[in-house]
Short mmCIF file of C-alpha atoms and ligand atoms in Angstrom, two decimals:
data_model
loop_
_atom_site.label_atom_id
_atom_site.label_comp_id
_atom_site.label_asym_id
_atom_site.label_seq_id
_atom_site.Cartn_x
_atom_site.Cartn_y
_atom_site.Cartn_z
CA MET A 774 -43.02 -91.43 -125.99
CA THR A 775 -43.46 -90.03 -122.43
CA VAL A 776 -40.41 -89.41 -120.39
CA VAL A 777 -40.57 -87.43 -117.14
CA GLN A 778 -37.57 -85.62 -116.00
CA THR A 779 -37.14 -86.52 -112.40
CA SER A 780 -33.54 -85.30 -111.58
CA PRO A 781 -31.54 -82.17 -112.24
CA ASP A 782 -29.56 -82.17 -115.60
CA ASP A 783 -25.92 -83.20 -114.68
CA THR A 784 -25.24 -84.54 -118.15
CA LEU A 785 -22.37 -82.15 -118.72
CA ASP A 786 -20.44 -82.92 -115.55
CA PRO A 787 -16.93 -83.44 -116.89
CA ALA A 788 -16.14 -85.96 -114.19
CA LEU A 789 -18.62 -88.39 -115.53
CA THR A 790 -17.28 -91.64 -117.05
CA SER A 791 -18.95 -94.39 -119.09
CA TRP A 792 -18.75 -98.16 -119.10
CA VAL A 793 -18.07 -97.90 -122.85
CA ALA A 794 -14.30 -97.53 -122.38
CA SER A 795 -13.59 -95.59 -125.72
CA ALA A 796 -15.82 -92.77 -124.63
CA ASN A 797 -13.38 -91.93 -121.69
CA ASP A 798 -10.40 -91.26 -124.03
CA PRO A 799 -9.85 -87.48 -123.67
CA ALA A 800 -9.44 -87.09 -127.49
CA ALA A 801 -12.68 -88.79 -128.26
CA ASP A 802 -15.32 -86.86 -130.23
CA PHE A 803 -18.16 -88.68 -128.41
CA PRO A 804 -17.72 -88.80 -124.72
CA LEU A 805 -20.59 -89.30 -122.37
CA GLN A 806 -21.20 -85.49 -122.27
CA ASN A 807 -21.98 -85.41 -126.08
CA LEU A 808 -24.52 -88.14 -127.00
CA PRO A 809 -25.30 -87.02 -130.60
CA PHE A 810 -28.07 -88.43 -132.59
CA GLY A 811 -27.82 -90.19 -136.04
CA ARG A 812 -29.16 -93.01 -138.09
CA PHE A 813 -27.32 -96.20 -138.80
CA ARG A 814 -27.95 -99.66 -140.33
CA PRO A 815 -25.95 -102.85 -139.82
CA ALA A 816 -26.25 -104.10 -143.34
CA PRO A 817 -26.82 -102.21 -146.58
CA ASP A 818 -30.45 -103.67 -147.14
CA ALA A 819 -31.54 -103.22 -143.53
CA ALA A 820 -33.84 -100.34 -142.27
CA TRP A 821 -32.42 -97.27 -140.76
CA ARG A 822 -32.33 -97.17 -136.99
CA ILE A 823 -31.69 -94.23 -134.60
CA GLY A 824 -28.49 -94.49 -132.75
CA VAL A 825 -26.54 -92.30 -130.29
CA ALA A 826 -22.64 -92.07 -130.62
CA ILE A 827 -20.78 -93.14 -127.47
CA GLY A 828 -16.90 -93.40 -127.97
CA ASP A 829 -16.46 -95.67 -130.98
CA GLN A 830 -19.74 -97.36 -130.50
CA VAL A 831 -23.42 -96.76 -131.60
CA LEU A 832 -26.20 -97.43 -129.21
CA ASP A 833 -29.31 -98.67 -130.88
CA LEU A 834 -32.14 -96.67 -129.21
CA ARG A 835 -34.92 -98.95 -129.90
CA ALA A 836 -32.99 -102.20 -129.08
CA ALA A 837 -32.07 -100.48 -125.74
CA GLY A 838 -35.76 -99.97 -125.01
CA LEU A 839 -35.47 -96.25 -125.13
CA LEU A 840 -37.74 -95.71 -128.11
CA ASP A 841 -40.50 -97.70 -129.64
CA HIS A 842 -39.85 -96.46 -133.23
CA ASP A 843 -37.04 -95.68 -135.68
CA ASP A 844 -38.39 -92.53 -136.99
CA MET A 845 -35.78 -89.58 -136.39
CA ASN A 846 -38.02 -86.97 -137.49
CA ALA A 847 -40.55 -87.83 -134.95
CA LEU A 848 -37.78 -87.73 -132.29
CA MET A 849 -36.80 -84.36 -133.57
CA ALA A 850 -40.24 -83.14 -133.33
CA LEU A 851 -40.47 -83.67 -129.50
CA PRO A 852 -40.64 -80.77 -127.38
CA ALA A 853 -37.24 -79.72 -125.94
CA ALA A 854 -38.04 -81.00 -122.31
CA GLU A 855 -38.71 -84.40 -123.71
CA ARG A 856 -35.57 -84.44 -125.71
CA ARG A 857 -33.67 -83.33 -122.66
CA ALA A 858 -35.28 -86.13 -120.54
CA LEU A 859 -34.19 -88.70 -123.14
CA ARG A 860 -30.54 -87.21 -122.97
CA GLN A 861 -30.64 -87.61 -119.16
CA ARG A 862 -31.86 -91.13 -119.50
CA LEU A 863 -29.06 -91.99 -121.86
CA SER A 864 -26.53 -90.37 -119.64
CA ARG A 865 -27.48 -92.19 -116.55
CA GLY A 866 -27.61 -95.65 -118.36
CA LEU A 867 -24.19 -95.24 -119.99
CA ARG A 868 -22.54 -94.18 -116.70
CA THR A 869 -19.84 -96.22 -115.11
CA GLY A 870 -21.58 -98.65 -112.86
CA ALA A 871 -25.00 -98.12 -114.38
CA ALA A 872 -27.48 -101.09 -113.97
CA GLU A 873 -28.34 -100.75 -117.79
CA GLN A 874 -24.86 -102.03 -118.83
CA ALA A 875 -25.97 -105.56 -119.20
CA GLU A 876 -28.98 -105.08 -121.23
CA TRP A 877 -27.62 -101.97 -123.39
CA SER A 878 -24.32 -103.75 -124.11
CA ALA A 879 -26.40 -105.97 -126.40
CA ALA A 880 -27.72 -102.87 -128.30
CA LEU A 881 -24.20 -101.66 -128.96
CA HIS A 882 -22.53 -101.74 -132.47
CA PRO A 883 -18.96 -100.84 -133.22
CA MET A 884 -19.26 -97.51 -135.38
CA ALA A 885 -16.84 -98.84 -137.79
CA GLN A 886 -18.83 -101.91 -138.68
CA VAL A 887 -22.14 -100.00 -139.40
CA GLU A 888 -23.17 -97.65 -142.18
CA LEU A 889 -24.07 -94.17 -141.11
CA GLY A 890 -26.71 -92.29 -143.10
CA LEU A 891 -28.33 -89.03 -143.39
CA PRO A 892 -29.41 -88.04 -139.80
CA CYS A 893 -32.99 -87.73 -140.93
CA ARG A 894 -35.37 -87.34 -143.75
CA ILE A 895 -34.58 -83.69 -144.80
CA GLY A 896 -37.80 -81.94 -145.97
CA ASP A 897 -36.35 -78.67 -146.96
CA TYR A 898 -32.89 -77.18 -147.12
CA THR A 899 -32.11 -73.38 -146.79
CA ASP A 900 -28.46 -72.12 -147.13
CA PHE A 901 -27.49 -68.97 -145.39
CA TYR A 902 -24.54 -66.63 -145.70
CA THR A 903 -23.63 -65.77 -142.02
CA SER A 904 -19.94 -65.16 -142.32
CA ILE A 905 -19.24 -61.60 -142.85
CA HIS A 906 -15.59 -62.48 -143.71
CA HIS A 907 -16.76 -64.82 -146.46
CA ALA A 908 -19.18 -62.30 -147.85
CA THR A 909 -16.59 -59.55 -147.86
CA THR A 910 -13.87 -61.60 -149.56
CA VAL A 911 -15.97 -63.11 -152.12
CA GLY A 912 -17.75 -59.75 -152.63
CA ARG A 913 -14.33 -58.09 -153.13
CA GLN A 914 -13.59 -60.37 -156.03
CA PHE A 915 -16.63 -59.08 -157.93
CA ARG A 916 -16.78 -55.55 -156.56
CA PRO A 917 -13.30 -54.33 -155.30
CA ASP A 918 -14.60 -50.92 -154.15
CA ASN A 919 -17.93 -52.15 -152.68
CA PRO A 920 -17.41 -55.66 -151.32
CA LEU A 921 -20.34 -55.90 -148.99
CA LEU A 922 -23.82 -55.22 -150.24
CA PRO A 923 -25.91 -52.61 -148.14
CA ASN A 924 -28.43 -55.35 -146.90
CA TYR A 925 -25.87 -57.66 -145.29
CA LYS A 926 -25.71 -56.08 -141.81
CA TRP A 927 -29.62 -56.01 -141.53
CA VAL A 928 -31.01 -59.16 -143.12
CA PRO A 929 -29.69 -62.69 -142.94
CA ILE A 930 -29.11 -63.55 -146.47
CA GLY A 931 -30.21 -67.12 -147.69
CA TYR A 932 -31.71 -68.93 -150.51
CA HIS A 933 -33.75 -72.22 -150.84
CA GLY A 934 -31.44 -75.10 -151.63
CA ARG A 935 -32.32 -78.60 -152.73
CA ALA A 936 -32.79 -81.33 -150.14
CA SER A 937 -32.86 -84.50 -152.59
CA SER A 938 -29.03 -84.19 -153.22
CA VAL A 939 -28.05 -83.81 -149.61
CA LEU A 940 -25.67 -86.83 -149.27
CA PRO A 941 -24.47 -88.75 -146.16
CA SER A 942 -20.76 -88.37 -145.34
CA GLY A 943 -18.66 -90.85 -147.32
CA GLN A 944 -20.73 -90.91 -150.45
CA ALA A 945 -18.69 -89.78 -153.50
CA PHE A 946 -20.26 -87.67 -156.20
CA HIS A 947 -19.62 -86.79 -159.80
CA ARG A 948 -18.05 -83.54 -160.78
CA PRO A 949 -21.00 -81.56 -162.21
CA CYS A 950 -21.37 -80.57 -165.84
CA GLY A 951 -23.10 -77.29 -166.82
CA GLN A 952 -23.10 -74.08 -168.73
CA THR A 953 -20.24 -71.68 -168.15
CA ARG A 954 -19.10 -68.51 -169.74
CA PRO A 955 -15.96 -66.82 -168.34
CA PRO A 956 -16.51 -63.13 -167.53
CA THR A 957 -13.56 -62.28 -169.85
CA ALA A 958 -15.46 -63.75 -172.84
CA PRO A 959 -16.89 -61.35 -175.43
CA ALA A 960 -20.57 -60.41 -174.59
CA ASP A 961 -21.77 -62.25 -177.71
CA ALA A 962 -19.84 -65.35 -177.20
CA PRO A 963 -21.92 -68.45 -176.62
CA PRO A 964 -21.49 -70.25 -173.37
CA HIS A 965 -19.72 -73.63 -173.14
CA VAL A 966 -21.33 -76.69 -171.60
CA GLY A 967 -19.12 -79.35 -169.95
CA PRO A 968 -17.62 -80.41 -166.68
CA SER A 969 -17.09 -77.67 -164.18
CA ARG A 970 -13.40 -76.46 -164.07
CA ARG A 971 -13.86 -74.53 -160.82
CA LEU A 972 -15.19 -77.08 -158.34
CA ASP A 973 -15.17 -75.85 -154.85
CA TYR A 974 -16.19 -76.90 -151.19
CA GLU A 975 -17.88 -74.68 -148.69
CA LEU A 976 -17.09 -75.40 -144.97
CA GLU A 977 -20.44 -74.93 -143.18
CA LEU A 978 -22.49 -76.15 -140.17
CA ALA A 979 -25.90 -77.86 -140.63
CA ILE A 980 -28.56 -76.61 -138.25
CA PHE A 981 -31.28 -79.22 -138.02
CA VAL A 982 -34.81 -77.99 -137.12
CA GLY A 983 -36.47 -79.77 -134.24
CA PRO A 984 -40.22 -78.92 -133.52
CA GLY A 985 -41.64 -76.93 -136.41
CA ASN A 986 -43.89 -73.92 -136.39
CA ALA A 987 -47.33 -73.63 -137.87
CA LEU A 988 -47.75 -71.80 -141.19
CA GLY A 989 -48.38 -68.14 -140.41
CA GLU A 990 -46.91 -68.24 -136.98
CA PRO A 991 -43.47 -66.75 -136.75
CA VAL A 992 -41.08 -67.99 -134.06
CA PRO A 993 -39.87 -65.15 -131.64
CA ILE A 994 -36.28 -65.07 -131.06
CA THR A 995 -36.70 -65.91 -127.23
CA GLN A 996 -38.21 -69.35 -128.56
CA ALA A 997 -35.91 -69.91 -131.60
CA GLU A 998 -33.50 -72.26 -130.02
CA GLU A 999 -36.25 -74.56 -128.81
CA HIS A 1000 -36.90 -75.22 -132.58
CA VAL A 1001 -33.28 -76.31 -133.06
CA PHE A 1002 -32.58 -80.18 -132.75
CA GLY A 1003 -28.71 -79.82 -133.20
CA ILE A 1004 -25.75 -79.12 -135.36
CA ALA A 1005 -23.68 -81.17 -137.82
CA LEU A 1006 -20.98 -80.49 -140.33
CA PHE A 1007 -21.95 -79.58 -143.86
CA ASN A 1008 -20.22 -79.12 -147.11
CA ASP A 1009 -21.94 -77.16 -149.72
CA TRP A 1010 -20.16 -78.15 -152.90
CA SER A 1011 -20.14 -75.30 -155.42
CA ALA A 1012 -19.26 -75.00 -158.96
CA ARG A 1013 -17.87 -71.57 -159.21
CA ASP A 1014 -17.91 -71.17 -163.06
CA ILE A 1015 -21.39 -72.46 -163.30
CA GLN A 1016 -22.33 -70.12 -160.53
CA GLY A 1017 -20.63 -67.05 -162.00
CA TRP A 1018 -22.64 -67.52 -165.35
CA GLU A 1019 -26.18 -68.47 -163.93
CA TYR A 1020 -26.49 -66.66 -160.62
CA GLN A 1021 -27.88 -63.27 -161.78
CA PRO A 1022 -30.72 -62.22 -161.13
CA LEU A 1023 -31.97 -65.12 -159.02
CA GLY A 1024 -29.03 -66.76 -157.21
CA PRO A 1025 -27.54 -69.97 -156.83
CA PHE A 1026 -29.22 -72.91 -158.96
CA LEU A 1027 -27.30 -75.68 -160.73
CA ALA A 1028 -23.96 -74.49 -159.32
CA LYS A 1029 -25.07 -75.83 -155.91
CA ASN A 1030 -27.82 -78.42 -156.15
CA PHE A 1031 -25.69 -81.33 -157.59
CA ALA A 1032 -24.54 -82.45 -154.20
CA SER A 1033 -24.12 -81.30 -150.53
CA THR A 1034 -22.73 -83.52 -147.92
CA VAL A 1035 -23.59 -83.74 -144.22
CA SER A 1036 -21.92 -85.59 -141.29
CA PRO A 1037 -23.79 -88.31 -139.46
CA TRP A 1038 -24.02 -87.18 -135.93
CA VAL A 1039 -26.10 -84.29 -134.77
CA VAL A 1040 -24.78 -82.61 -131.69
CA THR A 1041 -27.53 -81.19 -129.55
CA LEU A 1042 -27.56 -77.56 -128.09
CA ASP A 1043 -27.59 -79.24 -124.73
CA ALA A 1044 -24.27 -80.73 -125.36
CA LEU A 1045 -22.91 -77.45 -126.75
CA ALA A 1046 -24.12 -75.38 -123.81
CA PRO A 1047 -20.74 -74.95 -122.02
CA PHE A 1048 -19.35 -73.55 -125.32
CA ARG A 1049 -21.75 -70.70 -125.74
CA ARG A 1050 -20.30 -67.19 -126.05
CA PRO A 1051 -21.48 -63.65 -126.02
CA PHE A 1052 -22.60 -62.48 -129.47
CA HIS A 1053 -21.24 -58.90 -130.15
CA ARG A 1054 -21.10 -56.98 -133.43
CA PRO A 1055 -18.06 -54.81 -134.15
CA GLU A 1056 -18.13 -51.23 -132.80
CA GLY A 1057 -20.04 -48.97 -135.22
CA ASP A 1058 -22.04 -51.73 -136.92
CA PRO A 1059 -25.91 -51.37 -136.60
CA ALA A 1060 -27.64 -53.32 -133.92
CA PRO A 1061 -29.87 -56.07 -135.17
CA LEU A 1062 -33.51 -55.11 -135.51
CA PRO A 1063 -35.59 -55.71 -132.45
CA TYR A 1064 -37.15 -58.94 -133.66
CA LEU A 1065 -33.50 -60.27 -134.15
CA ASP A 1066 -32.24 -59.24 -130.84
CA SER A 1067 -32.63 -60.62 -127.36
CA ALA A 1068 -30.66 -60.68 -124.13
CA HIS A 1069 -30.06 -64.40 -124.34
CA ASN A 1070 -28.89 -63.99 -127.98
CA ARG A 1071 -26.38 -61.20 -126.93
CA ASP A 1072 -25.06 -62.98 -123.86
CA HIS A 1073 -24.91 -66.67 -125.24
CA GLY A 1074 -25.73 -66.46 -129.00
CA ALA A 1075 -22.37 -67.49 -130.31
CA ILE A 1076 -21.00 -71.06 -130.11
CA ASP A 1077 -17.20 -71.72 -129.89
CA ILE A 1078 -16.74 -74.41 -132.42
CA THR A 1079 -13.28 -74.96 -134.01
CA LEU A 1080 -13.68 -75.89 -137.52
CA GLU A 1081 -10.95 -77.45 -140.08
CA VAL A 1082 -10.76 -78.28 -143.60
CA TRP A 1083 -8.57 -81.10 -144.82
CA LEU A 1084 -7.77 -82.27 -148.38
CA GLN A 1085 -6.55 -85.56 -149.41
CA THR A 1086 -5.68 -85.79 -153.06
CA ALA A 1087 -5.52 -89.24 -154.95
CA ALA A 1088 -1.70 -89.03 -154.87
CA MET A 1089 -1.79 -88.51 -151.15
CA ARG A 1090 -4.22 -91.39 -150.67
CA ALA A 1091 -1.95 -93.74 -152.82
CA ALA A 1092 0.99 -92.77 -150.61
CA GLY A 1093 -0.89 -93.44 -147.43
CA HIS A 1094 -0.92 -89.66 -146.54
CA ALA A 1095 -4.09 -88.48 -144.45
CA GLY A 1096 -4.08 -85.20 -146.15
CA ASP A 1097 -3.35 -81.51 -145.61
CA ARG A 1098 -5.10 -79.03 -143.42
CA LEU A 1099 -6.11 -76.30 -145.60
CA SER A 1100 -7.69 -73.85 -143.15
CA THR A 1101 -9.12 -73.48 -139.55
CA SER A 1102 -11.90 -71.09 -138.43
CA ASN A 1103 -14.42 -70.69 -135.74
CA TYR A 1104 -18.15 -70.54 -135.70
CA ALA A 1105 -18.13 -67.89 -133.11
CA ASP A 1106 -16.89 -65.53 -135.84
CA ALA A 1107 -20.45 -65.71 -137.75
CA TYR A 1108 -22.31 -62.54 -138.03
CA TRP A 1109 -25.66 -64.03 -137.32
CA THR A 1110 -26.61 -66.53 -134.78
CA LEU A 1111 -28.68 -69.69 -135.33
CA ALA A 1112 -31.49 -68.16 -133.30
CA GLN A 1113 -31.58 -65.22 -135.64
CA LEU A 1114 -31.63 -67.59 -138.68
CA VAL A 1115 -34.70 -69.42 -137.26
CA THR A 1116 -36.54 -66.30 -136.36
CA HIS A 1117 -35.80 -64.48 -139.59
CA HIS A 1118 -36.79 -67.59 -141.65
CA THR A 1119 -40.13 -67.68 -140.07
CA VAL A 1120 -40.77 -63.81 -139.82
CA ASN A 1121 -42.97 -63.94 -142.86
CA GLY A 1122 -44.89 -66.95 -141.48
CA CYS A 1123 -42.89 -69.54 -143.43
CA ASN A 1124 -43.23 -72.97 -141.58
CA LEU A 1125 -40.29 -74.93 -140.76
CA GLN A 1126 -40.64 -78.64 -140.16
CA PRO A 1127 -38.74 -81.27 -138.09
CA GLY A 1128 -35.67 -82.29 -140.11
CA ASP A 1129 -35.27 -79.22 -142.11
CA LEU A 1130 -31.69 -78.30 -142.77
CA LEU A 1131 -30.52 -74.74 -142.36
CA GLY A 1132 -26.91 -74.34 -143.77
CA SER A 1133 -24.90 -71.66 -141.91
CA GLY A 1134 -23.15 -70.42 -145.09
CA THR A 1135 -19.32 -70.69 -145.48
CA LEU A 1136 -17.61 -70.14 -142.26
CA SER A 1137 -14.55 -68.17 -142.87
CA GLY A 1138 -12.61 -66.49 -140.23
CA PRO A 1139 -11.17 -62.88 -140.17
CA ALA A 1140 -7.75 -63.78 -141.45
CA PRO A 1141 -7.13 -64.61 -145.21
CA GLU A 1142 -5.85 -67.95 -144.45
CA GLN A 1143 -9.14 -68.75 -142.68
CA GLY A 1144 -11.24 -68.81 -145.78
CA GLY A 1145 -13.66 -71.61 -145.71
CA SER A 1146 -13.64 -72.26 -149.61
CA LEU A 1147 -10.85 -72.54 -152.23
CA LEU A 1148 -12.35 -69.51 -153.97
CA GLU A 1149 -11.11 -67.55 -150.97
CA LEU A 1150 -7.99 -69.39 -150.30
CA SER A 1151 -6.81 -69.23 -153.89
CA ALA A 1152 -8.01 -65.71 -154.49
CA GLY A 1153 -10.47 -66.77 -157.04
CA GLY A 1154 -8.02 -69.21 -158.58
CA LYS A 1155 -5.21 -66.68 -159.09
CA GLN A 1156 -3.01 -67.95 -156.27
CA PRO A 1157 -2.91 -71.81 -156.27
CA LEU A 1158 -2.23 -73.47 -152.88
CA SER A 1159 0.98 -75.42 -152.59
CA LEU A 1160 0.34 -78.86 -150.96
CA SER A 1161 2.86 -80.66 -148.78
CA ASN A 1162 3.49 -83.38 -151.38
CA GLY A 1163 4.44 -80.69 -154.14
CA GLU A 1164 0.87 -80.67 -155.77
CA GLN A 1165 -0.95 -77.41 -156.37
CA ARG A 1166 -4.59 -76.66 -156.15
CA SER A 1167 -6.70 -73.70 -157.23
CA PHE A 1168 -9.93 -75.71 -157.21
CA LEU A 1169 -10.70 -79.49 -156.59
CA GLU A 1170 -9.54 -82.08 -158.96
CA ASP A 1171 -11.04 -85.48 -159.58
CA GLY A 1172 -10.06 -87.95 -156.89
CA ASP A 1173 -9.85 -85.24 -154.17
CA THR A 1174 -11.33 -85.96 -150.83
CA VAL A 1175 -12.46 -83.00 -148.67
CA ILE A 1176 -12.83 -83.64 -144.93
CA LEU A 1177 -14.45 -81.27 -142.49
CA LYS A 1178 -13.88 -81.64 -138.87
CA GLY A 1179 -15.24 -79.70 -135.95
CA TRP A 1180 -15.06 -79.67 -132.02
CA CYS A 1181 -15.33 -77.62 -128.89
CA GLU A 1182 -12.72 -77.68 -126.20
CA ARG A 1183 -12.30 -75.69 -123.06
CA PRO A 1184 -10.06 -76.33 -119.97
CA GLY A 1185 -11.74 -78.48 -117.38
CA LEU A 1186 -14.46 -79.72 -119.87
CA ARG A 1187 -14.81 -82.72 -121.91
CA ARG A 1188 -14.10 -82.35 -125.62
CA ILE A 1189 -17.46 -82.21 -127.67
CA GLY A 1190 -16.72 -83.32 -131.29
CA LEU A 1191 -18.81 -83.14 -134.34
CA GLY A 1192 -16.96 -86.04 -136.02
CA GLU A 1193 -16.13 -85.83 -139.77
CA CYS A 1194 -17.96 -84.86 -142.92
CA ARG A 1195 -16.01 -86.21 -145.90
CA ALA A 1196 -16.69 -87.04 -149.65
CA GLN A 1197 -14.62 -87.68 -152.81
CA VAL A 1198 -14.98 -86.04 -156.11
CA LEU A 1199 -15.42 -88.52 -159.06
CA PRO A 1200 -14.77 -87.63 -162.62
CA ALA A 1201 -17.53 -85.93 -164.55
CA ARG A 1202 -20.04 -88.00 -166.51
CA THR A 1203 -20.21 -86.79 -170.11
CA PRO A 1204 -23.33 -84.54 -170.62
CA ALA A 1205 -25.93 -85.43 -173.13
CA ALA A 1206 -25.14 -83.96 -176.60
MN1 MN B 1260 -23.12 -72.34 -149.09
#
């Protein structure tokens, strides 16, 4: 695809309106200024197509004549300038009065009538640990006197996750089974195998890699954001009891790789540009090492994205109740920026590829009620949450649905939404004897 940008980027102008009427609702997640990318299919046996969300509709990019293929990973691999040119083309064609309306109308599908899938083929998945508030609260449960390990403020902590079990939003999954042994058990007691009893969610963002880097060629921080395609919502489901028994000395394994859920729409950094914020560390903290520091990262490294976690229990669903909001936090409170994650991940020469997924880590805020997991909100299960219908939760129960939401808002600008990331917990399947 060759698209030449011939006009200045005015795609963020809040005064722009679309001929897709639903996109002009001030509460819409997907106004003309957003234009997130995802994959959809009109029928369960159809091939995946690349779409752009506009209001409550999906524009099929190939049917609209904007692409000659349906390969999202190829689109993600395009240089940033070509991706921006496509965004510009989409913005102009979807504007009120655009000549494209007649042709593109035939390429629209109501979002509610299509299946939304994984945004791309996810080659590799890495999960980070970028919230110092999450790291401190969880660390305190294990080490009350020394909650934060000495490497935290120097090196972005991460581990390699599993891409094969990253699921599209809406796909239910079974409670995992595995080995557990409570920390209170005698040292010679054998572990138990069975369904996890401490199943949790983790409120995260998925950072999708755009163009990759060659093996052996680190990405300098000044170029890191050119390698980011965009951001979606991400739930890193976690079995705390399995994790507590298996994690030493090599870190997360079966406690994490049974399911992770990602939202369908990838919001580009172009759409998020008005919501960038200075990135500052607290007074007295060490400055990032030079390879993880840049003027752009200091001035604009943070992104003001409001995040929410909602829980709908089976009883709530039966009663027609949309669920309770469990917490709210903001991505701007993360301790490491996405540019730092890309640069650190490649400092050793590791090659990222288009469609790779970087999890932000649980995005907890500074206040206790801003914990991005039940592990934090229930103090390790010791203080169950009381729900609005009288139920209580320390950890997730079968039939529970967790919904993540995220959006950017600022006076004078259009709201940029990330949509929703949701999935329901099904009962465990009995493990083989
Ligand atoms: Mn995680």
